[in-house]
């Protein structure tokens, strides 16, 4: 422990620089400072401080006894294990994660590897790989499973993965690099959300009914819209609300000791009377589809929108 010459706090020292002991936080910040050195005019890392005005200067002008050059590529900056820079460290970690078992990156994932290695801030990539590294569904585990071929390189496979946010981020990266075909992100968002919603439906018959409604009515409309133009957040939200209100309607029927097949006009009138105009609008597609597929009486009538 020592008092840092940069921040003045008593911390674990990272090293001894020309101006004194420096802590890890100040050291990291300093070696990541880049620009044109006011002393020699070279474009490089500027971890030193010029006496007097304390302007950032390079290691040569600051008379450092150490260097910050990567032992592999020679880049001057923050060094990690083996005196490798952050980009070379990221390269090594991705190479190991995306290994297909034959000491090579799985060929279909090379575009993803190239995209990640070239990111502007490799330390962000390292932080992403370290996040919840030992927990199921972490970025590192998803990449490892991709490398081994445990996760098929398809959108459907990613829509089944949990946690969905981590899977969604990786899916977007794969689309960006061309490893997965590009699809509308809001369509992907709905397809990721749907399995979780279906899992939360306690009644298996209700879950089957909602799955059929989503598969044959909601999703085709979203895909058609995505092909024609694009899906907006409001369209994505309305699609989910159609599914939610259809689920709520089936549960409501169950509480009345009724089913969709036994649903009568009195049930329809009662539900429409109890709910808002938005809820009625969301439910219409489900009821129309149920009548067309003969899952409920075709003679049912829905009150006209106001």
mmCIF file of C-alpha atoms in Angstrom:
data_model
loop_
_atom_site.group_PDB
_atom_site.id
_atom_site.type_symbol
_atom_site.label_atom_id
_atom_site.label_comp_id
_atom_site.label_asym_id
_atom_site.label_seq_id
_atom_site.Cartn_x
_atom_site.Cartn_y
_atom_site.Cartn_z
ATOM 1 C CA UNK A 1 0.000 0.000 0.000
ATOM 2 C CA UNK A 2 1.197 3.489 -0.789
ATOM 3 C CA UNK A 3 -0.136 6.947 -1.482
ATOM 4 C CA UNK A 4 -0.733 7.338 -5.215
ATOM 5 C CA UNK A 5 1.115 10.276 -6.773
ATOM 6 C CA UNK A 6 -1.777 10.820 -9.194
ATOM 7 C CA UNK A 7 -4.972 10.617 -7.101
ATOM 8 C CA UNK A 8 -3.488 11.037 -3.618
ATOM 9 C CA UNK A 9 -5.337 8.004 -2.213
ATOM 10 C CA UNK A 10 -3.674 5.223 -0.300
ATOM 11 C CA UNK A 11 -4.053 2.123 -2.464
ATOM 12 C CA UNK A 12 -2.194 -0.937 -3.678
ATOM 13 C CA UNK A 13 0.565 0.353 -5.895
ATOM 14 C CA UNK A 14 0.788 -0.822 -9.491
ATOM 15 C CA UNK A 15 4.332 0.420 -9.963
ATOM 16 C CA UNK A 16 6.856 3.175 -9.446
ATOM 17 C CA UNK A 17 6.850 5.854 -12.118
ATOM 18 C CA UNK A 18 9.068 8.909 -12.537
ATOM 19 C CA UNK A 19 6.594 11.015 -10.547
ATOM 20 C CA UNK A 20 6.164 8.417 -7.759
ATOM 21 C CA UNK A 21 4.023 5.450 -6.756
ATOM 22 C CA UNK A 22 0.913 4.973 -8.901
ATOM 23 C CA UNK A 23 -2.217 2.917 -8.127
ATOM 24 C CA UNK A 24 -3.821 0.458 -10.531
ATOM 25 C CA UNK A 25 -6.718 2.769 -11.382
ATOM 26 C CA UNK A 26 -4.495 5.705 -12.270
ATOM 27 C CA UNK A 27 -2.051 3.428 -14.078
ATOM 28 C CA UNK A 28 -4.773 1.948 -16.267
ATOM 29 C CA UNK A 29 -6.197 5.368 -17.058
ATOM 30 C CA UNK A 30 -2.782 6.759 -17.910
ATOM 31 C CA UNK A 31 -1.601 4.004 -20.257
ATOM 32 C CA UNK A 32 -4.913 4.192 -22.151
ATOM 33 C CA UNK A 33 -4.402 7.912 -22.777
ATOM 34 C CA UNK A 34 -3.324 8.355 -26.387
ATOM 35 C CA UNK A 35 -2.494 11.321 -28.594
ATOM 36 C CA UNK A 36 0.321 13.450 -29.913
ATOM 37 C CA UNK A 37 3.055 13.875 -27.339
ATOM 38 C CA UNK A 38 3.715 17.623 -26.755
ATOM 39 C CA UNK A 39 7.356 16.805 -26.130
ATOM 40 C CA UNK A 40 8.413 14.782 -29.188
ATOM 41 C CA UNK A 41 5.371 15.150 -31.433
ATOM 42 C CA UNK A 42 4.849 11.377 -31.811
ATOM 43 C CA UNK A 43 1.407 9.766 -31.779
ATOM 44 C CA UNK A 44 1.513 7.169 -28.994
ATOM 45 C CA UNK A 45 0.426 6.326 -25.447
ATOM 46 C CA UNK A 46 0.859 9.223 -23.013
ATOM 47 C CA UNK A 47 1.123 7.809 -19.479
ATOM 48 C CA UNK A 48 3.662 10.364 -18.221
ATOM 49 C CA UNK A 49 3.130 13.883 -16.914
ATOM 50 C CA UNK A 50 5.227 16.879 -17.944
ATOM 51 C CA UNK A 51 6.659 18.765 -14.980
ATOM 52 C CA UNK A 52 5.032 22.138 -14.521
ATOM 53 C CA UNK A 53 1.767 21.923 -16.455
ATOM 54 C CA UNK A 54 1.330 18.131 -15.928
ATOM 55 C CA UNK A 55 0.379 17.624 -19.569
ATOM 56 C CA UNK A 56 0.285 13.948 -20.665
ATOM 57 C CA UNK A 57 3.552 12.934 -22.363
ATOM 58 C CA UNK A 58 5.048 9.691 -23.719
ATOM 59 C CA UNK A 59 7.253 7.305 -21.749
ATOM 60 C CA UNK A 60 10.392 8.481 -23.534
ATOM 61 C CA UNK A 61 9.869 12.139 -22.697
ATOM 62 C CA UNK A 62 8.833 11.220 -19.148
ATOM 63 C CA UNK A 63 11.980 9.090 -18.709
ATOM 64 C CA UNK A 64 10.144 5.880 -17.817
ATOM 65 C CA UNK A 65 12.338 2.879 -16.995
ATOM 66 C CA UNK A 66 9.617 0.522 -18.270
ATOM 67 C CA UNK A 67 7.746 0.165 -21.530
ATOM 68 C CA UNK A 68 4.136 -0.684 -22.337
ATOM 69 C CA UNK A 69 4.721 -2.379 -25.697
ATOM 70 C CA UNK A 70 2.793 -5.580 -26.400
ATOM 71 C CA UNK A 71 5.165 -8.551 -26.597
ATOM 72 C CA UNK A 72 3.325 -9.825 -29.702
ATOM 73 C CA UNK A 73 2.100 -6.941 -31.826
ATOM 74 C CA UNK A 74 4.103 -4.073 -30.328
ATOM 75 C CA UNK A 75 1.047 -1.915 -29.607
ATOM 76 C CA UNK A 76 1.713 0.497 -26.756
ATOM 77 C CA UNK A 77 -0.967 0.526 -24.087
ATOM 78 C CA UNK A 78 -2.473 -1.446 -21.230
ATOM 79 C CA UNK A 79 -0.723 -4.812 -20.833
ATOM 80 C CA UNK A 80 -2.290 -7.990 -19.441
ATOM 81 C CA UNK A 81 -0.912 -11.506 -18.852
ATOM 82 C CA UNK A 82 2.208 -12.357 -20.841
ATOM 83 C CA UNK A 83 2.678 -8.632 -21.518
ATOM 84 C CA UNK A 84 0.004 -8.839 -24.181
ATOM 85 C CA UNK A 85 -2.180 -5.877 -25.092
ATOM 86 C CA UNK A 86 -5.939 -6.059 -24.650
ATOM 87 C CA UNK A 87 -6.568 -6.841 -28.336
ATOM 88 C CA UNK A 88 -4.092 -9.733 -28.420
ATOM 89 C CA UNK A 89 -5.553 -11.049 -25.164
ATOM 90 C CA UNK A 90 -9.060 -10.831 -26.634
ATOM 91 C CA UNK A 91 -7.813 -12.646 -29.753
ATOM 92 C CA UNK A 92 -6.427 -15.511 -27.678
ATOM 93 C CA UNK A 93 -9.573 -15.893 -25.586
ATOM 94 C CA UNK A 94 -11.878 -15.875 -28.590
ATOM 95 C CA UNK A 95 -9.640 -18.373 -30.387
ATOM 96 C CA UNK A 96 -9.951 -20.758 -27.437
ATOM 97 C CA UNK A 97 -13.725 -20.257 -27.054
ATOM 98 C CA UNK A 98 -14.562 -20.693 -30.746
ATOM 99 C CA UNK A 99 -12.298 -23.744 -31.181
ATOM 100 C CA UNK A 100 -14.234 -26.527 -32.930
ATOM 101 C CA UNK A 101 -12.202 -29.248 -31.204
ATOM 102 C CA UNK A 102 -9.561 -29.483 -33.941
ATOM 103 C CA UNK A 103 -7.444 -26.552 -32.705
ATOM 104 C CA UNK A 104 -9.054 -24.141 -35.152
ATOM 105 C CA UNK A 105 -11.887 -21.638 -35.113
ATOM 106 C CA UNK A 106 -15.086 -23.178 -36.451
ATOM 107 C CA UNK A 107 -15.126 -21.952 -40.089
ATOM 108 C CA UNK A 108 -18.699 -20.639 -39.929
ATOM 109 C CA UNK A 109 -17.738 -18.484 -36.924
ATOM 110 C CA UNK A 110 -14.672 -16.829 -38.474
ATOM 111 C CA UNK A 111 -16.743 -13.734 -39.453
ATOM 112 C CA UNK A 112 -17.857 -13.393 -35.808
ATOM 113 C CA UNK A 113 -14.253 -13.763 -34.627
ATOM 114 C CA UNK A 114 -13.074 -11.072 -37.061
ATOM 115 C CA UNK A 115 -15.868 -8.713 -35.974
ATOM 116 C CA UNK A 116 -15.125 -9.076 -32.255
ATOM 117 C CA UNK A 117 -11.337 -8.816 -32.575
ATOM 118 C CA UNK A 118 -11.689 -5.593 -34.585
ATOM 119 C CA UNK A 119 -13.926 -3.806 -32.050
ATOM 120 C CA UNK A 120 -12.855 -0.255 -31.161
ATOM 121 C CA UNK A 121 -12.448 -0.984 -27.448
ATOM 122 C CA UNK A 122 -11.160 -4.529 -26.892
ATOM 123 C CA UNK A 123 -11.434 -4.108 -23.124
ATOM 124 C CA UNK A 124 -15.227 -3.987 -23.612
ATOM 125 C CA UNK A 125 -15.008 -7.370 -25.323
ATOM 126 C CA UNK A 126 -12.910 -8.768 -22.471
ATOM 127 C CA UNK A 127 -15.404 -7.457 -19.923
ATOM 128 C CA UNK A 128 -18.228 -9.079 -21.923
ATOM 129 C CA UNK A 129 -16.436 -12.437 -21.857
ATOM 130 C CA UNK A 130 -15.772 -12.160 -18.113
ATOM 131 C CA UNK A 131 -19.355 -11.273 -17.217
ATOM 132 C CA UNK A 132 -20.903 -14.192 -15.255
ATOM 133 C CA UNK A 133 -18.251 -16.401 -16.887
ATOM 134 C CA UNK A 134 -18.945 -19.452 -14.687
ATOM 135 C CA UNK A 135 -22.738 -19.209 -14.899
ATOM 136 C CA UNK A 136 -24.947 -20.951 -17.469
ATOM 137 C CA UNK A 137 -25.884 -18.737 -20.379
ATOM 138 C CA UNK A 138 -22.889 -16.396 -20.054
ATOM 139 C CA UNK A 139 -21.286 -15.000 -23.198
ATOM 140 C CA UNK A 140 -18.252 -17.252 -22.755
ATOM 141 C CA UNK A 141 -20.377 -20.378 -22.423
ATOM 142 C CA UNK A 142 -22.557 -19.477 -25.398
ATOM 143 C CA UNK A 143 -19.476 -18.897 -27.548
ATOM 144 C CA UNK A 144 -17.939 -22.166 -26.370
ATOM 145 C CA UNK A 145 -21.106 -24.078 -27.244
ATOM 146 C CA UNK A 146 -21.194 -22.363 -30.642
ATOM 147 C CA UNK A 147 -17.595 -23.355 -31.274
ATOM 148 C CA UNK A 148 -18.291 -26.988 -30.435
ATOM 149 C CA UNK A 149 -21.458 -27.014 -32.551
ATOM 150 C CA UNK A 150 -23.768 -27.595 -29.574
ATOM 151 C CA UNK A 151 -25.875 -24.604 -30.646
ATOM 152 C CA UNK A 152 -27.070 -24.770 -34.275
ATOM 153 C CA UNK A 153 -26.391 -21.601 -36.214
ATOM 154 C CA UNK A 154 -30.087 -20.803 -36.714
ATOM 155 C CA UNK A 155 -32.437 -18.139 -35.408
ATOM 156 C CA UNK A 156 -34.796 -20.761 -33.982
ATOM 157 C CA UNK A 157 -31.987 -22.177 -31.843
ATOM 158 C CA UNK A 158 -31.203 -18.747 -30.388
ATOM 159 C CA UNK A 159 -34.837 -18.055 -29.607
ATOM 160 C CA UNK A 160 -34.839 -21.046 -27.250
ATOM 161 C CA UNK A 161 -31.733 -19.970 -25.318
ATOM 162 C CA UNK A 162 -31.744 -18.419 -21.861
ATOM 163 C CA UNK A 163 -31.027 -15.865 -20.568
ATOM 164 C CA UNK A 164 -32.652 -14.286 -23.585
ATOM 165 C CA UNK A 165 -30.789 -10.966 -23.363
ATOM 166 C CA UNK A 166 -27.373 -12.615 -23.688
ATOM 167 C CA UNK A 167 -28.644 -14.808 -26.526
ATOM 168 C CA UNK A 168 -30.226 -11.804 -28.258
ATOM 169 C CA UNK A 169 -26.992 -9.806 -28.140
ATOM 170 C CA UNK A 170 -24.993 -12.684 -29.603
ATOM 171 C CA UNK A 171 -27.648 -13.278 -32.269
ATOM 172 C CA UNK A 172 -27.424 -9.618 -33.333
ATOM 173 C CA UNK A 173 -23.629 -9.886 -33.564
ATOM 174 C CA UNK A 174 -23.969 -12.973 -35.764
ATOM 175 C CA UNK A 175 -26.375 -11.109 -38.048
ATOM 176 C CA UNK A 176 -24.054 -8.101 -38.193
ATOM 177 C CA UNK A 177 -21.110 -10.220 -39.388
ATOM 178 C CA UNK A 178 -23.241 -12.254 -41.801
ATOM 179 C CA UNK A 179 -22.954 -15.578 -39.977
ATOM 180 C CA UNK A 180 -26.752 -15.534 -39.572
ATOM 181 C CA UNK A 181 -29.175 -14.136 -42.152
ATOM 182 C CA UNK A 182 -30.477 -10.713 -41.213
ATOM 183 C CA UNK A 183 -34.041 -10.579 -39.918
ATOM 184 C CA UNK A 184 -36.051 -7.792 -38.321
ATOM 185 C CA UNK A 185 -34.849 -7.300 -34.742
ATOM 186 C CA UNK A 186 -38.390 -6.795 -33.432
ATOM 187 C CA UNK A 187 -39.488 -10.031 -35.073
ATOM 188 C CA UNK A 188 -36.569 -11.735 -33.303
ATOM 189 C CA UNK A 189 -37.570 -10.027 -30.076
ATOM 190 C CA UNK A 190 -41.099 -11.435 -30.286
ATOM 191 C CA UNK A 191 -39.846 -14.926 -31.116
ATOM 192 C CA UNK A 192 -37.528 -14.824 -28.102
ATOM 193 C CA UNK A 193 -40.305 -13.605 -25.820
ATOM 194 C CA UNK A 194 -42.926 -16.152 -26.899
ATOM 195 C CA UNK A 195 -41.372 -19.392 -25.480
ATOM 196 C CA UNK A 196 -41.094 -17.832 -22.026
ATOM 197 C CA UNK A 197 -44.705 -16.701 -22.131
ATOM 198 C CA UNK A 198 -45.890 -20.155 -23.181
ATOM 199 C CA UNK A 199 -43.887 -21.761 -20.386
ATOM 200 C CA UNK A 200 -45.674 -19.558 -17.869
ATOM 201 C CA UNK A 201 -49.142 -20.835 -18.869
ATOM 202 C CA UNK A 202 -50.155 -23.425 -16.273
ATOM 203 C CA UNK A 203 -52.919 -25.161 -18.262
ATOM 204 C CA UNK A 204 -51.397 -27.347 -21.042
ATOM 205 C CA UNK A 205 -54.525 -27.002 -23.197
ATOM 206 C CA UNK A 206 -54.384 -23.229 -22.921
ATOM 207 C CA UNK A 207 -50.670 -23.271 -23.781
ATOM 208 C CA UNK A 208 -51.372 -25.371 -26.895
ATOM 209 C CA UNK A 209 -54.147 -23.011 -28.002
ATOM 210 C CA UNK A 210 -51.963 -19.926 -27.546
ATOM 211 C CA UNK A 211 -49.058 -21.605 -29.358
ATOM 212 C CA UNK A 212 -51.291 -22.348 -32.354
ATOM 213 C CA UNK A 213 -52.653 -18.788 -32.358
ATOM 214 C CA UNK A 214 -49.144 -17.326 -32.213
ATOM 215 C CA UNK A 215 -47.776 -19.681 -34.872
ATOM 216 C CA UNK A 216 -50.575 -19.386 -37.421
ATOM 217 C CA UNK A 217 -51.876 -15.851 -36.883
ATOM 218 C CA UNK A 218 -49.528 -13.499 -35.024
ATOM 219 C CA UNK A 219 -46.136 -14.579 -36.417
ATOM 220 C CA UNK A 220 -47.221 -14.704 -40.104
ATOM 221 C CA UNK A 221 -48.507 -11.132 -39.846
ATOM 222 C CA UNK A 222 -45.258 -9.957 -38.299
ATOM 223 C CA UNK A 223 -43.195 -11.718 -40.980
ATOM 224 C CA UNK A 224 -45.311 -10.209 -43.756
ATOM 225 C CA UNK A 225 -44.862 -6.745 -42.276
ATOM 226 C CA UNK A 226 -41.093 -7.284 -41.931
ATOM 227 C CA UNK A 227 -40.837 -8.343 -45.594
ATOM 228 C CA UNK A 228 -42.944 -5.410 -46.791
ATOM 229 C CA UNK A 229 -41.280 -2.650 -44.772
ATOM 230 C CA UNK A 230 -40.230 -2.905 -41.132
ATOM 231 C CA UNK A 231 -41.676 -3.663 -37.719
ATOM 232 C CA UNK A 232 -41.939 -0.751 -35.308
ATOM 233 C CA UNK A 233 -41.786 -1.069 -31.506
ATOM 234 C CA UNK A 234 -45.530 -0.398 -31.306
ATOM 235 C CA UNK A 235 -46.296 -3.231 -33.753
ATOM 236 C CA UNK A 236 -44.083 -5.606 -31.755
ATOM 237 C CA UNK A 237 -45.815 -4.532 -28.550
ATOM 238 C CA UNK A 238 -49.301 -5.000 -30.036
ATOM 239 C CA UNK A 239 -48.405 -8.530 -31.194
ATOM 240 C CA UNK A 240 -47.369 -9.468 -27.660
ATOM 241 C CA UNK A 241 -50.521 -7.900 -26.222
ATOM 242 C CA UNK A 242 -52.663 -9.958 -28.587
ATOM 243 C CA UNK A 243 -51.067 -13.090 -27.133
ATOM 244 C CA UNK A 244 -51.348 -11.828 -23.553
ATOM 245 C CA UNK A 245 -55.040 -10.932 -23.842
ATOM 246 C CA UNK A 246 -55.808 -14.243 -25.548
ATOM 247 C CA UNK A 247 -54.121 -15.993 -22.609
ATOM 248 C CA UNK A 248 -56.025 -13.861 -20.105
ATOM 249 C CA UNK A 249 -59.312 -14.629 -21.896
ATOM 250 C CA UNK A 250 -58.745 -18.389 -21.651
ATOM 251 C CA UNK A 251 -57.919 -18.055 -17.949
ATOM 252 C CA UNK A 252 -61.032 -15.930 -17.477
ATOM 253 C CA UNK A 253 -63.137 -18.635 -19.114
ATOM 254 C CA UNK A 254 -61.577 -21.220 -16.810
ATOM 255 C CA UNK A 255 -62.548 -19.174 -13.768
ATOM 256 C CA UNK A 256 -66.141 -19.285 -15.059
ATOM 257 C CA UNK A 257 -65.874 -23.075 -15.402
ATOM 258 C CA UNK A 258 -66.026 -22.754 -19.172
ATOM 259 C CA UNK A 259 -63.746 -23.468 -22.122
ATOM 260 C CA UNK A 260 -63.122 -21.934 -25.525
ATOM 261 C CA UNK A 261 -65.187 -24.666 -27.194
ATOM 262 C CA UNK A 262 -68.089 -24.070 -24.801
ATOM 263 C CA UNK A 263 -67.814 -20.282 -24.909
ATOM 264 C CA UNK A 264 -71.206 -18.723 -25.564
ATOM 265 C CA UNK A 265 -72.426 -15.298 -26.570
ATOM 266 C CA UNK A 266 -73.109 -14.437 -22.936
ATOM 267 C CA UNK A 267 -69.406 -15.006 -22.177
ATOM 268 C CA UNK A 268 -68.309 -12.800 -25.056
ATOM 269 C CA UNK A 269 -70.670 -10.012 -24.018
ATOM 270 C CA UNK A 270 -69.543 -10.231 -20.398
ATOM 271 C CA UNK A 271 -65.828 -10.098 -21.247
ATOM 272 C CA UNK A 272 -66.249 -7.181 -23.648
ATOM 273 C CA UNK A 273 -68.278 -5.317 -21.033
ATOM 274 C CA UNK A 274 -65.595 -5.796 -18.370
ATOM 275 C CA UNK A 275 -62.579 -4.749 -20.448
ATOM 276 C CA UNK A 276 -61.218 -1.642 -22.149
ATOM 277 C CA UNK A 277 -61.468 -0.836 -25.839
ATOM 278 C CA UNK A 278 -57.762 -1.634 -26.251
ATOM 279 C CA UNK A 279 -58.240 -5.068 -24.678
ATOM 280 C CA UNK A 280 -61.187 -5.756 -26.986
ATOM 281 C CA UNK A 281 -59.119 -4.750 -30.021
ATOM 282 C CA UNK A 282 -56.299 -7.079 -28.964
ATOM 283 C CA UNK A 283 -58.659 -10.035 -28.485
ATOM 284 C CA UNK A 284 -60.514 -9.774 -31.811
ATOM 285 C CA UNK A 285 -57.828 -11.545 -33.860
ATOM 286 C CA UNK A 286 -57.795 -14.474 -31.432
ATOM 287 C CA UNK A 287 -61.570 -14.897 -31.465
ATOM 288 C CA UNK A 288 -61.763 -14.540 -35.259
ATOM 289 C CA UNK A 289 -59.061 -17.186 -35.649
ATOM 290 C CA UNK A 290 -60.783 -19.500 -33.159
ATOM 291 C CA UNK A 291 -64.071 -19.223 -35.035
ATOM 292 C CA UNK A 292 -62.431 -19.816 -38.413
ATOM 293 C CA UNK A 293 -60.631 -22.920 -37.113
ATOM 294 C CA UNK A 294 -63.839 -24.085 -35.362
ATOM 295 C CA UNK A 295 -62.255 -24.028 -31.921
ATOM 296 C CA UNK A 296 -65.280 -22.112 -30.765
ATOM 297 C CA UNK A 297 -68.765 -21.496 -32.125
ATOM 298 C CA UNK A 298 -68.812 -19.724 -35.461
ATOM 299 C CA UNK A 299 -72.061 -18.015 -34.539
ATOM 300 C CA UNK A 300 -70.422 -15.833 -31.893
ATOM 301 C CA UNK A 301 -70.621 -12.099 -32.491
ATOM 302 C CA UNK A 302 -68.262 -9.441 -31.144
ATOM 303 C CA UNK A 303 -69.525 -5.952 -30.365
ATOM 304 C CA UNK A 304 -68.462 -3.406 -32.976
ATOM 305 C CA UNK A 305 -65.607 -1.060 -32.060
ATOM 306 C CA UNK A 306 -66.754 2.290 -30.762
#
